[in-house]
Coordinates of C-alpha atoms in Angstrom, one line a residue:
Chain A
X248 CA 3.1 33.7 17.2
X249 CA 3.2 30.0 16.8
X250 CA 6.7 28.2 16.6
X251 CA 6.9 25.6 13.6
X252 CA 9.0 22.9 12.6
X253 CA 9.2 21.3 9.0
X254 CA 10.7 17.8 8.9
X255 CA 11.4 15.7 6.0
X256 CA 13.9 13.5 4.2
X257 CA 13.7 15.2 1.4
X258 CA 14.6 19.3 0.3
X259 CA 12.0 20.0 -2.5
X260 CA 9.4 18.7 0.1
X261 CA 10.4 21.0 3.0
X262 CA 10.3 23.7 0.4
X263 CA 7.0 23.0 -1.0
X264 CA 5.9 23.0 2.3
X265 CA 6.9 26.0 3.7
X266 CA 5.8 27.7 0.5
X267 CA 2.4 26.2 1.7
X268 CA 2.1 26.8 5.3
X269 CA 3.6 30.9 5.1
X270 CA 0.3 31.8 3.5
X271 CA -1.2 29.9 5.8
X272 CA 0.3 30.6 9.5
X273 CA 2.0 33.7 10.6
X274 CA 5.1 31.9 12.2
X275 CA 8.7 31.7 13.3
X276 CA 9.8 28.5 10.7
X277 CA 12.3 26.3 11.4
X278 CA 13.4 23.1 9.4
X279 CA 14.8 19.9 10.1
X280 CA 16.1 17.9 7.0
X281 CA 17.3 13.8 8.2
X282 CA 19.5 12.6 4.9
X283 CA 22.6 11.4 4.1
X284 CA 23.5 14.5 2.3
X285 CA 25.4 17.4 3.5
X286 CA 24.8 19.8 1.0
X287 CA 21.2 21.4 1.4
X288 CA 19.9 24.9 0.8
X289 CA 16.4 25.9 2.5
X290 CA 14.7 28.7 2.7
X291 CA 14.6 29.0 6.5
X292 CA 16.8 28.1 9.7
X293 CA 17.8 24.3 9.4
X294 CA 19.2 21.7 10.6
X295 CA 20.6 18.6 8.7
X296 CA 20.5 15.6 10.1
X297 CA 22.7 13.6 9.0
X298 CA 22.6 10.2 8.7
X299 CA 22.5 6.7 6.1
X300 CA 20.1 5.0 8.4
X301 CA 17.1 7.1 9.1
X302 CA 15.7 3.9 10.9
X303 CA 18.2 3.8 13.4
X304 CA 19.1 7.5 15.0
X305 CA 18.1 8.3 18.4
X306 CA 15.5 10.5 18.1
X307 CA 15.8 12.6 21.3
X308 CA 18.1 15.0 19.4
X309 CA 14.7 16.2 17.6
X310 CA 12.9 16.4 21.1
X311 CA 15.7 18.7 22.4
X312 CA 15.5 20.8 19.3
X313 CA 11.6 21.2 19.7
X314 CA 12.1 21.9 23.2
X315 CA 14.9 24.4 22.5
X316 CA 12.8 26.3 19.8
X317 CA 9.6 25.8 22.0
X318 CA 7.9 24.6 18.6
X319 CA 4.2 23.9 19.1
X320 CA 3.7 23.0 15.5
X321 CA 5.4 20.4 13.8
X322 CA 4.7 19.6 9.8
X323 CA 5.8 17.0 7.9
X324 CA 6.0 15.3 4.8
X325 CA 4.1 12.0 4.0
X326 CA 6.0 9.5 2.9
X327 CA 7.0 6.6 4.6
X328 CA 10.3 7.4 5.6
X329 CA 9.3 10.7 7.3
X330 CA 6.5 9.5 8.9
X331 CA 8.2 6.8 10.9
X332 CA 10.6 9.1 11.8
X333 CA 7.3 11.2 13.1
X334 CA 5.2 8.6 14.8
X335 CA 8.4 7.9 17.0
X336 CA 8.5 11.4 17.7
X337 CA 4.6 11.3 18.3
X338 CA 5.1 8.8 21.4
X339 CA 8.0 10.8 23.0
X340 CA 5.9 13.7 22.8
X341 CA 2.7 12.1 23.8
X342 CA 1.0 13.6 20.3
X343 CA -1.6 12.0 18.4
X344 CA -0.3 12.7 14.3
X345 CA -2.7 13.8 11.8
X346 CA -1.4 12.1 8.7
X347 CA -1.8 12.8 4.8
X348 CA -3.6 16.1 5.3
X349 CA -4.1 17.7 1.9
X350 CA -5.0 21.1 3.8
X351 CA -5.4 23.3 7.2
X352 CA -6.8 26.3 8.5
X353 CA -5.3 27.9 11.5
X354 CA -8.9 28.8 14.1
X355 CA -8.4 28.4 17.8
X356 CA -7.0 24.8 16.7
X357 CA -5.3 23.8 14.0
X358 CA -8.4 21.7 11.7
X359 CA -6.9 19.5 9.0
X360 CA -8.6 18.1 5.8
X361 CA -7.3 14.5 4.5
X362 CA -9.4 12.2 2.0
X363 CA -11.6 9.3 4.1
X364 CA -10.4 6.2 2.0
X365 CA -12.2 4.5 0.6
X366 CA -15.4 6.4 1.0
X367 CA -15.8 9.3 -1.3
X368 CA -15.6 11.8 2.1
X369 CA -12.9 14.1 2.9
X370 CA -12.9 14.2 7.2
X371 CA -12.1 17.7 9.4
X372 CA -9.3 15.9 11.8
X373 CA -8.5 17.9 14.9
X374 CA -5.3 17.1 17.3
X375 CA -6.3 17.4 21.2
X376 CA -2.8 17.4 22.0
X377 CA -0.4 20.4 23.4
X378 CA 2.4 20.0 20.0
X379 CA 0.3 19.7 16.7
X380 CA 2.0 16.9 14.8
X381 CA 0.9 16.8 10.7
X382 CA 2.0 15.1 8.2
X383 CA 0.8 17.0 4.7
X384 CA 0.3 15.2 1.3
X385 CA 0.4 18.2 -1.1
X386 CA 1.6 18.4 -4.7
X387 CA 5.3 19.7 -4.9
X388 CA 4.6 23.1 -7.1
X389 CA 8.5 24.0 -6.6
X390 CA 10.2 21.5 -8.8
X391 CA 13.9 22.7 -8.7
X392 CA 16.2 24.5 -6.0
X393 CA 16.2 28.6 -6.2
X394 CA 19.1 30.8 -5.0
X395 CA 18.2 29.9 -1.4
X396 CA 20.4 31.3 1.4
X397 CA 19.9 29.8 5.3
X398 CA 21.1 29.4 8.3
X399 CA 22.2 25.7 8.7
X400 CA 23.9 23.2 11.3
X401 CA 24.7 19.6 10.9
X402 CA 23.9 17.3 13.4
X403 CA 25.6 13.5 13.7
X404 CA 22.9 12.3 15.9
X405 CA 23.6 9.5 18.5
X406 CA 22.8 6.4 16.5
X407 CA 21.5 3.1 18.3
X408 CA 23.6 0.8 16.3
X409 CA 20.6 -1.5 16.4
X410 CA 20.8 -2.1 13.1
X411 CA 22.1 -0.7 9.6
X412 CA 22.4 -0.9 5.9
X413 CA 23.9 -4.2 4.0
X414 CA 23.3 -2.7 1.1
X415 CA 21.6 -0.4 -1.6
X416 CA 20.9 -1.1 -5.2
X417 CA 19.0 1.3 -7.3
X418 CA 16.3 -0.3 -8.9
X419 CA 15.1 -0.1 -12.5
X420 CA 13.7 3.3 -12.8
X421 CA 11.7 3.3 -15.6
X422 CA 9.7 6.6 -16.0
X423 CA 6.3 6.4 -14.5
X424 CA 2.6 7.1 -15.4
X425 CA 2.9 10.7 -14.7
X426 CA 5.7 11.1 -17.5
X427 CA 3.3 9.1 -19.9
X428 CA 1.2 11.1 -22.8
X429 CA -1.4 7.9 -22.9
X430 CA -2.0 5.8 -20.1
X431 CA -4.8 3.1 -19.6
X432 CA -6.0 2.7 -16.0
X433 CA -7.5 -0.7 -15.0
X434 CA -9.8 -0.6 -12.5
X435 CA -11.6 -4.1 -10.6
X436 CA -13.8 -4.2 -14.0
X437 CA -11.0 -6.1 -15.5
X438 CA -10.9 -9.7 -15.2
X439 CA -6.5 -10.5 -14.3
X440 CA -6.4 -13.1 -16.7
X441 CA -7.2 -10.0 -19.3
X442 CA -4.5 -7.9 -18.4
X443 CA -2.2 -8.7 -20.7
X444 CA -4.6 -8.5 -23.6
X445 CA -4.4 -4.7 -22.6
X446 CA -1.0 -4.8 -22.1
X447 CA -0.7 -5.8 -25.9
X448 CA -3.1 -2.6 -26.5
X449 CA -1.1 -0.4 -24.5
X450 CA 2.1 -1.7 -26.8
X451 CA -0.1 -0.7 -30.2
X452 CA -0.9 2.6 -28.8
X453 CA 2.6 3.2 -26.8
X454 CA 0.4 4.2 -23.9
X455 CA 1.4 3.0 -20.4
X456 CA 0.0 1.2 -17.3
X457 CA -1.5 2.6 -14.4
X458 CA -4.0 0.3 -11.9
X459 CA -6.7 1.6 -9.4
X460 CA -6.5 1.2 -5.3
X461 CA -8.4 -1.9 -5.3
X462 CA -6.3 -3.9 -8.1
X463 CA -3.1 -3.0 -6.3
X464 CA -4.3 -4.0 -2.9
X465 CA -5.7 -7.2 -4.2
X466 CA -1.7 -7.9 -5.2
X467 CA -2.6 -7.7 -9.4
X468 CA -1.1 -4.1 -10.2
X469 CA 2.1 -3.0 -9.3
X470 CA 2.2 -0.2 -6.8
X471 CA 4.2 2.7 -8.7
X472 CA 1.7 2.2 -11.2
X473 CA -1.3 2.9 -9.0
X474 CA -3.5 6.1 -10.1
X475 CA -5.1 8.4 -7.2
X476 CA -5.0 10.6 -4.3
X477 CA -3.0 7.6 -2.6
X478 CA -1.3 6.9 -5.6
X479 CA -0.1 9.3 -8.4
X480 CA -1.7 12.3 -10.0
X481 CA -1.3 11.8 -13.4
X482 CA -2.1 14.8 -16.1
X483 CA -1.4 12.6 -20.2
X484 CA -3.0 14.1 -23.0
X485 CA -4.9 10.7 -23.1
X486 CA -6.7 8.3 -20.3
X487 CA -8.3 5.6 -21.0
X488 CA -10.1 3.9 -18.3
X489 CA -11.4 0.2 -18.5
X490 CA -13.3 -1.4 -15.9
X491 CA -12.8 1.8 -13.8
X492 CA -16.2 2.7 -12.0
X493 CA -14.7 5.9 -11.1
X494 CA -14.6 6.6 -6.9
X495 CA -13.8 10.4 -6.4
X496 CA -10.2 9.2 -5.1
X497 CA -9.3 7.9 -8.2
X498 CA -10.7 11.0 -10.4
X499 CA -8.6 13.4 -8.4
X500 CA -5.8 11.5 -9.8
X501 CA -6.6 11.7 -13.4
X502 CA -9.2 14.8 -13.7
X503 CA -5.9 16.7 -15.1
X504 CA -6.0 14.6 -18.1
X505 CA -6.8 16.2 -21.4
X506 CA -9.1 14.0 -22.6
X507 CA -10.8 11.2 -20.6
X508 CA -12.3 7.6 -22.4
X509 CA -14.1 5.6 -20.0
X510 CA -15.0 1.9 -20.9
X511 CA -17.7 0.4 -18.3
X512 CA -20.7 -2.1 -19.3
X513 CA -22.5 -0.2 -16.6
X514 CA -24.0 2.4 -17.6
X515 CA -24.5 4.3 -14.5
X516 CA -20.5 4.3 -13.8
X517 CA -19.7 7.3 -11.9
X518 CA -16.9 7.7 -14.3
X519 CA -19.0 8.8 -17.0
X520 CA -19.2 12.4 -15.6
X521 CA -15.9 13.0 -15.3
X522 CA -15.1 11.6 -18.6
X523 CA -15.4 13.2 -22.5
X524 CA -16.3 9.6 -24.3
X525 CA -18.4 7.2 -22.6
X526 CA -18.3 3.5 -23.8
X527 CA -21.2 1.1 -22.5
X528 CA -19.6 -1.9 -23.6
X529 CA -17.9 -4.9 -22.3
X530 CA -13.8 -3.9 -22.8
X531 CA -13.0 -7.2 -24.5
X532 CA -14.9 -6.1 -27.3
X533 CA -13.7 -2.4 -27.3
X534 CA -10.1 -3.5 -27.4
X535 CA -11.2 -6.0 -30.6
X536 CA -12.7 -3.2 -32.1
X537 CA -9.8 -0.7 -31.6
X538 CA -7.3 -2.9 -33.0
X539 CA -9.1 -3.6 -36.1
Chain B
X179 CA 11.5 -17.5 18.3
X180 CA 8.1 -16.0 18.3
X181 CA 6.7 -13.8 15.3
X182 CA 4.0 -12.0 16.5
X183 CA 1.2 -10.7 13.8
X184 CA -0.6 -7.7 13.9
X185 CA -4.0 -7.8 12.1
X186 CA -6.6 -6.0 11.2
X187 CA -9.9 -6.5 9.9
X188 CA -11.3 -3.9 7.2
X189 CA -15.2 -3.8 6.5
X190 CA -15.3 -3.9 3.4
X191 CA -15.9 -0.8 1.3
X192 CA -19.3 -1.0 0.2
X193 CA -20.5 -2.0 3.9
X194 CA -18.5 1.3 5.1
X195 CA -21.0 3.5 7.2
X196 CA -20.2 5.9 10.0
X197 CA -21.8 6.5 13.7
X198 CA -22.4 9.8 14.9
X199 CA -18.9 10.2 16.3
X200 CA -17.8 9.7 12.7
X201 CA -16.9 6.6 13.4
X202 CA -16.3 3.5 10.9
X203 CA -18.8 0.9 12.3
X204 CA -17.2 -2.0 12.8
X205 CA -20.0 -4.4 14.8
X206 CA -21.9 -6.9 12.5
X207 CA -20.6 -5.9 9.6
X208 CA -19.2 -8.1 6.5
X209 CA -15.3 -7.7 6.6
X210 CA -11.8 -9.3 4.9
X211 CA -8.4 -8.8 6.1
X212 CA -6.1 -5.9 5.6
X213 CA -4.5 -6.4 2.4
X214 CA -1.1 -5.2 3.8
X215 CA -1.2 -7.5 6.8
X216 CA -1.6 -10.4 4.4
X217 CA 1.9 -10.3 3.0
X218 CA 3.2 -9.9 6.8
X219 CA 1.2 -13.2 7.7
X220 CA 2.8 -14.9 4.7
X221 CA 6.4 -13.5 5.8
X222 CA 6.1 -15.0 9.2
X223 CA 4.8 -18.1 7.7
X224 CA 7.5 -18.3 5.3
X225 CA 10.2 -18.0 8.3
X226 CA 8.2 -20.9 10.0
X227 CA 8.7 -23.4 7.2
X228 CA 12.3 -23.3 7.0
X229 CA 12.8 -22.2 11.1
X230 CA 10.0 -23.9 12.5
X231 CA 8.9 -20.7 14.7
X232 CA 5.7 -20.1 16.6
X233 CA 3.5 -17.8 14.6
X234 CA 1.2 -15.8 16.9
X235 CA -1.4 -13.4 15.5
X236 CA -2.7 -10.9 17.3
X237 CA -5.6 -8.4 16.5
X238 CA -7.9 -5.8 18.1
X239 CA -11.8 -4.9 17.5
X240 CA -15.2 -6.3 18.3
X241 CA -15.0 -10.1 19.3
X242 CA -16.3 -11.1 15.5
X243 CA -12.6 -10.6 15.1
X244 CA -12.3 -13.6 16.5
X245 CA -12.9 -15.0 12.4
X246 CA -9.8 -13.1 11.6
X247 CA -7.8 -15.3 14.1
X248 CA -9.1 -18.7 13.1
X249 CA -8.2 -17.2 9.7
X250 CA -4.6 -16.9 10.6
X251 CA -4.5 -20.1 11.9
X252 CA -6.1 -22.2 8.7
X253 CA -2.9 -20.3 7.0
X254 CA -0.6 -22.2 9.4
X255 CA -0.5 -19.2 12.5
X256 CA 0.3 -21.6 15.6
X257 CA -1.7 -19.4 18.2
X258 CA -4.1 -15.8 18.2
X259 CA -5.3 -13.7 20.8
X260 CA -8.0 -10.9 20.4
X261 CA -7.8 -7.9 21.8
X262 CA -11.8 -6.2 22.5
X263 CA -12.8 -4.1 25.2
X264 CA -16.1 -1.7 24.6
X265 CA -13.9 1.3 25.6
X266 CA -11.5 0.7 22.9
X267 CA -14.5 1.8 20.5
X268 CA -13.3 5.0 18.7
X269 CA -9.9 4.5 19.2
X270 CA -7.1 6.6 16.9
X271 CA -3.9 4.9 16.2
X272 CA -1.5 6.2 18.7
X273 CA -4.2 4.4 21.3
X274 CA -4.1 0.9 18.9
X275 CA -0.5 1.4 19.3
X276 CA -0.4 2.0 22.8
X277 CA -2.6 -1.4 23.5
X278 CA -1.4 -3.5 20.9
X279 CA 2.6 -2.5 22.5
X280 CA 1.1 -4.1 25.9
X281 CA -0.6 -7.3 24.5
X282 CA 2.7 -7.7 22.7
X283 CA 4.7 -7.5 26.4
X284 CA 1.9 -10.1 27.7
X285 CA 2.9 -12.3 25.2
X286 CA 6.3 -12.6 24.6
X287 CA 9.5 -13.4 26.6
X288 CA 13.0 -12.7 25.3
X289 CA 13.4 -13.8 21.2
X290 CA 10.6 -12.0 19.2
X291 CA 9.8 -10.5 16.2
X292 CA 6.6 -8.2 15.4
X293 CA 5.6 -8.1 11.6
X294 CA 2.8 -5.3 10.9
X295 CA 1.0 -4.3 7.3
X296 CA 3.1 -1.4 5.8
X297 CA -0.4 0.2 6.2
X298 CA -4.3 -0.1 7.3
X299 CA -6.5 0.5 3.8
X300 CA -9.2 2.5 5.8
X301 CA -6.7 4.5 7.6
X302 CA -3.6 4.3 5.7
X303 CA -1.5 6.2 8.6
X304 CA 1.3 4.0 9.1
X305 CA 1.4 5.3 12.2
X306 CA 1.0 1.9 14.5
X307 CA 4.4 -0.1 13.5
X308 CA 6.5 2.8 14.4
X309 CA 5.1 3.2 17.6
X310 CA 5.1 -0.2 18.8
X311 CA 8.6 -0.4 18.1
X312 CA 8.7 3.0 19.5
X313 CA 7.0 1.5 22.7
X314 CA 9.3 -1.5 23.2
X315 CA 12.5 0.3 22.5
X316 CA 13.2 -2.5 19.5
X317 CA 14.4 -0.8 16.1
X318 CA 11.9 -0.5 12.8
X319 CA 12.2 -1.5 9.3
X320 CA 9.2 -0.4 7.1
X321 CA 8.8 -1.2 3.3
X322 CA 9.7 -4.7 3.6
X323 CA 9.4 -7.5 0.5
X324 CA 11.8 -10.5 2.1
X325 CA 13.1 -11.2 5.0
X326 CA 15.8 -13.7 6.4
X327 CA 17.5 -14.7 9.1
X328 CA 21.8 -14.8 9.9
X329 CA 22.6 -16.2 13.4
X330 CA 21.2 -13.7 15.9
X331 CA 20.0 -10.9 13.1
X332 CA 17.1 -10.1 10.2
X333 CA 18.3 -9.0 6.8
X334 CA 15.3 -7.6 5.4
X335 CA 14.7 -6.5 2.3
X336 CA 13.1 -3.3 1.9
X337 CA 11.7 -1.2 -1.5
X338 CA 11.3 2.3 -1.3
X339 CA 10.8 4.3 -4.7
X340 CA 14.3 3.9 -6.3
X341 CA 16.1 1.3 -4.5
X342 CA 16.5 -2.0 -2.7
X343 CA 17.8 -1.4 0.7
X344 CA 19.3 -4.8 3.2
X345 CA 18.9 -3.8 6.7
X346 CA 20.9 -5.8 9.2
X347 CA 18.9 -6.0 12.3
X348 CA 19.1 -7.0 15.7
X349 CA 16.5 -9.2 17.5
X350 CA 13.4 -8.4 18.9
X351 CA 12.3 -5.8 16.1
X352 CA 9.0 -4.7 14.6
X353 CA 8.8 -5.0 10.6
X354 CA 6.1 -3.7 8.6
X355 CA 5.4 -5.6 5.1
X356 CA 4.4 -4.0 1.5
X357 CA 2.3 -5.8 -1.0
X358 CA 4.7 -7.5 -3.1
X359 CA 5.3 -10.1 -5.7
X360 CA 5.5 -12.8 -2.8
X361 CA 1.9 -14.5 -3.3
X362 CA 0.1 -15.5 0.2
X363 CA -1.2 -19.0 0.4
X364 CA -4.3 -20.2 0.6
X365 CA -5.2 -22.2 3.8
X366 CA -4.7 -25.5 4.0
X367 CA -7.5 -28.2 4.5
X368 CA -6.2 -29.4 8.1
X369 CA -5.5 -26.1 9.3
X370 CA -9.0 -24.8 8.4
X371 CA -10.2 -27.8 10.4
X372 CA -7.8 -26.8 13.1
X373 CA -9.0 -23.1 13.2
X374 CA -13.0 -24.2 13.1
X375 CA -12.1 -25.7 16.6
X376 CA -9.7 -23.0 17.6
X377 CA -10.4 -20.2 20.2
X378 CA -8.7 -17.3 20.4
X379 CA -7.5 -15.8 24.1
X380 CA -9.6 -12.7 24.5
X381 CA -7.8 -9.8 26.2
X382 CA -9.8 -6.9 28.0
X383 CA -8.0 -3.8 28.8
X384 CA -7.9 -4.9 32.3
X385 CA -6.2 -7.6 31.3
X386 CA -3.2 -5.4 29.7
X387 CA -3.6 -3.2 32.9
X388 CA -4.7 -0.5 31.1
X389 CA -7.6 1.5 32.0
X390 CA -9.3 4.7 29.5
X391 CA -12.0 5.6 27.8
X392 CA -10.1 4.8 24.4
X393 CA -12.1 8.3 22.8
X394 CA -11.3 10.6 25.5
X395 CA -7.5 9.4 25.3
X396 CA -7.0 9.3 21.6
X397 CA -5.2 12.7 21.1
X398 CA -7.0 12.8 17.6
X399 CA -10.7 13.5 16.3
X400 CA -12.3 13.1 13.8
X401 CA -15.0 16.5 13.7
X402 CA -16.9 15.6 10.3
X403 CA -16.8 13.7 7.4
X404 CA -18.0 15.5 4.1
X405 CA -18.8 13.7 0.5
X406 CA -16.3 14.6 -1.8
X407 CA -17.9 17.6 -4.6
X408 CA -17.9 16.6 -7.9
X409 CA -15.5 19.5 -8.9
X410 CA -15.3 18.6 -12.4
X411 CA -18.0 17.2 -14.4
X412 CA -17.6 17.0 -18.4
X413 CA -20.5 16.5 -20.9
X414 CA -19.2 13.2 -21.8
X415 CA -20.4 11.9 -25.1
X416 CA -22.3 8.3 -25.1
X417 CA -19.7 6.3 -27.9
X418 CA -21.6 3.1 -29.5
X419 CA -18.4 1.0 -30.8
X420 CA -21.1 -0.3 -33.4
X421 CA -20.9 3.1 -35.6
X422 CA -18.1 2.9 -37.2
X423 CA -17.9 6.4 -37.6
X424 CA -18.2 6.8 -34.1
X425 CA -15.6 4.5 -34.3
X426 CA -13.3 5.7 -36.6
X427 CA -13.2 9.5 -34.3
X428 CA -12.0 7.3 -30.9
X429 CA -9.7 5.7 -32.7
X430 CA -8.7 8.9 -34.2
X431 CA -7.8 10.3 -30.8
X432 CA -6.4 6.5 -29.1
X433 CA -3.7 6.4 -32.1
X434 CA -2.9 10.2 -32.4

């Protein structure tokens, strides 16, 4: 039976993914939750780590604990904060880290799936090393804490005192895309000089803002507002996409929509098959027409 | 001070195609830089105008990389090296790590800093920044916007989903950079002239005293690559914004 350990900074992710992997792997689960926060309730054997500055604890504390617990499996979440945690870990163990898997199948290895940005290809990814290290990218079904009994420890790990936090200030949190009911995605179609004329649209229609991969790489869109599998899945009653052309790793974020208006002045836009209206027009013009 | 930084090039998408080890192919093919690794360059740069520090790039690849550097360098970068060995073909990122740590311990002395991309856009791992610092025992700071400097330490800025976090760190330390509102320059006549005539030191693996096969090493592979399905296809209806009762039903449906 294999041994497995769940990290993350975060409790509805370690739930979510033990939910996942139990259907998946018959195995002893443990968990190992880094936060600041000392009141926690999982599912399985835990330990909290507790700590401000995730950045800055010596890490050997979660090497003794995989030794201990002779874990040969380690899962984790993907975002940013986990993972650097994990690619530490990945060096002290010697482990290569498959990262942003969206599935695996237990054979004689462990294969994962992750999307091949920015081709339209998902890639089988193997580890070749002794501890399996993955970091999973999968849609938190379990939105709220159950009546969760566990076994748990706290930990103060050993800190490097190499550096730490000045301070923290929330930022504005206005509610995102995915809360939206109308949202217009702009895609590289869109000239930037344009983008406010949509803006303006968006006002008219009270939709919101979301912006493709490519616009928020090239520095136009805002990142919280970027649509896809390395982005947000949205699911509005209304998208409207302008200048979108449509790459499979954006339509995964948006095929939950409702309904689906694609503007494009080519007409052989992959985005026209995953859409219900199909306009072959340049999107100035649309927008003029719509806000007659 | 020295900031070192790490780039990478990306081929860009519609050149992408693989070899039969699944591997992007990165030889002769039209490229640009990483987007992340942009706003680290303009960081470092940033720090050199009011500090006057040595800005040293550093990438690794095929030795048409060497355009990446000279790039750098008509931004204001002071000095490049290249990093290109045939055996590094294939490589995964704990091996770019493991190389890139070593050029990084060739180059420097005592007072350093290492500024990374928050993330590659082919690979999007964030694996390498943690893992250099990992490598040279120096502490990490990913998600960074700004960064200054106080005495001996970095305050850097960072932006994660729902707050603005200073960090206090010590000195050497590795920083990776997100896209952010800080726009990178554009290169400057007389340091494009300067980087036409510039070129790059070119590291071997011998020369980091390293010696692999960079695919047998990397602990990950890459089995297949498949094309996504089309899962869900619609029987979209063709709209001509000239009907106006064509009209009239979209706008039906945009103002509902």
């Amino acid at each position: 039976m294999n041994n497995v350990l769940i990290i993350s900074t975060n409790t509805l992710n370690i739930i979510n993914i033990f939910n996942y992997l139990k259907t998946k792997i018959n195995a002893n689960f443990r968990a190992i939750i880094i936060t600041e926060n000392k009141e926690v309730l999982l599912p399985i054997k835990s330990c909290i780590i507790k700590t401000e500055n995730i950045y800055d604890i010596d890490i050997s504390i979660i090497e003794k604990i995989i030794m201990d617990e002779k874990i040969d499996i380690i899962i984790s979440s993907s975002e940013i904060e986990t993972k650097s945690i994990i690619s530490k870990l990945a060096v002290k163990l010697e482990s290569g880290v498959l990262t942003d898997c969206y599935d695996i199948v237990l054979k004689d290895n462990i294969i994962a799936y992750k999307y091949a940005l920015p081709q339209d290809c998902f890639a089988e990814v193997i580890s070749k090393s002794k501890i399996k290290i993955i970091t999973l990218n999968i849609q938190n079904t379990v939105l709220k804490y159950e009546n969760l009994k566990n076994e748990t420890i706290i930990i103060l790990p050993n800190l490097y005192n190499k550096s730490n936090i000045i301070e923290k200030i929330k930022t504005d949190n206005q509610r995102g895309i995915e809360f939206s009911k109308k949202v217009i995605g702009i895609g590289r179609g869109v000239k930037p000089q344009d983008i406010d004329m949509i803006k303006q649209f968006a006002k008219k229609i009270d939709a919101t803002i979301g912006y493709t991969r490519p616009v928020v790489y090239d520095g136009i869109g805002e990142k919280e507002s970027q649509i896809g599998i390395s982005g947000k899945i949205i699911a509005p009653d209304l998208y409207i996409a302008i200048g979108i052309s449509g790459k499979e790793y954006h339509i995964k974020g948006v095929e939950k929509a409702k309904k689906i208006i694609a503007v494009n002045n080519d007409i052989n836009a992959p985005i026209k098959k995953h859409s219900d209206y199909f306009i072959c027009d340049d999107y100035k013009h649309f927008l003029k027409v719509m806000s007659i | 001070m020295k900031i070192i930084v790490c780039l990478k090039y990306i081929v860009k998408e519609e050149n992408i195609k693989f070899d039969n080890n699944g591997n992007i192919i990165r030889e002769n093919v039209e490229f640009k830089i990483n987007s992340f690794d942009e706003y680290a360059l303009e960081n470092a740069l940033i720090l050199k105008d009011r500090h006057n520090f040595e800005i040293i790039t550093i990438t690794m690849g095929p030795l048409q990389t060497i355009d990446l550097i000279r790039y750098s360098i008509s931004k204001g970068a002071d000095n490049g090296f290249v990093i290109s060995d045939p055996l590094l073909k294939g490589c995964d990122a704990f091996i770019t790590a493991l190389v890139l740590s070593k050029a990084i311990n060739k180059i420097v002395n005592d007072r350093f800093m290492v500024f990374c991309g928050l993330k590659s856009e082919d690979g999007e791992t964030s694996i390498v920044p943690p893992q250099i610092a990992e490598r040279l025992s120096i502490p990490f700071i990913p998600l960074a916007i700004e960064i200054e400097l106080n005495q001996s330490n970095a305050i850097i800025t960072s932006q994660t989903k729902n707050e603005k976090i200073k960090y206090l760190s010590q000195i050497p330390c590795v920083i990776s950079f997100d896209i952010s509102k800080t726009k990178p320059r554009l290169p400057s006549l007389k340091n494009t002239i300067k980087a036409k005539r510039f070129n790059p030191k070119i590291f071997s693996l011998k020369d980091l005293e390293l010696q692999f096969n960079a695919i047998e090493k990397s602990p990950t592979q890459v089995i297949s690559y498949k094309k996504i399905e089309d899962n869900i296809e619609k029987n979209f209806k063709l709209i001509d914004i000239r009907n106006k009762y064509e009209v009239e039903n979209i706008k039906k449906i945009i103002y509902e």
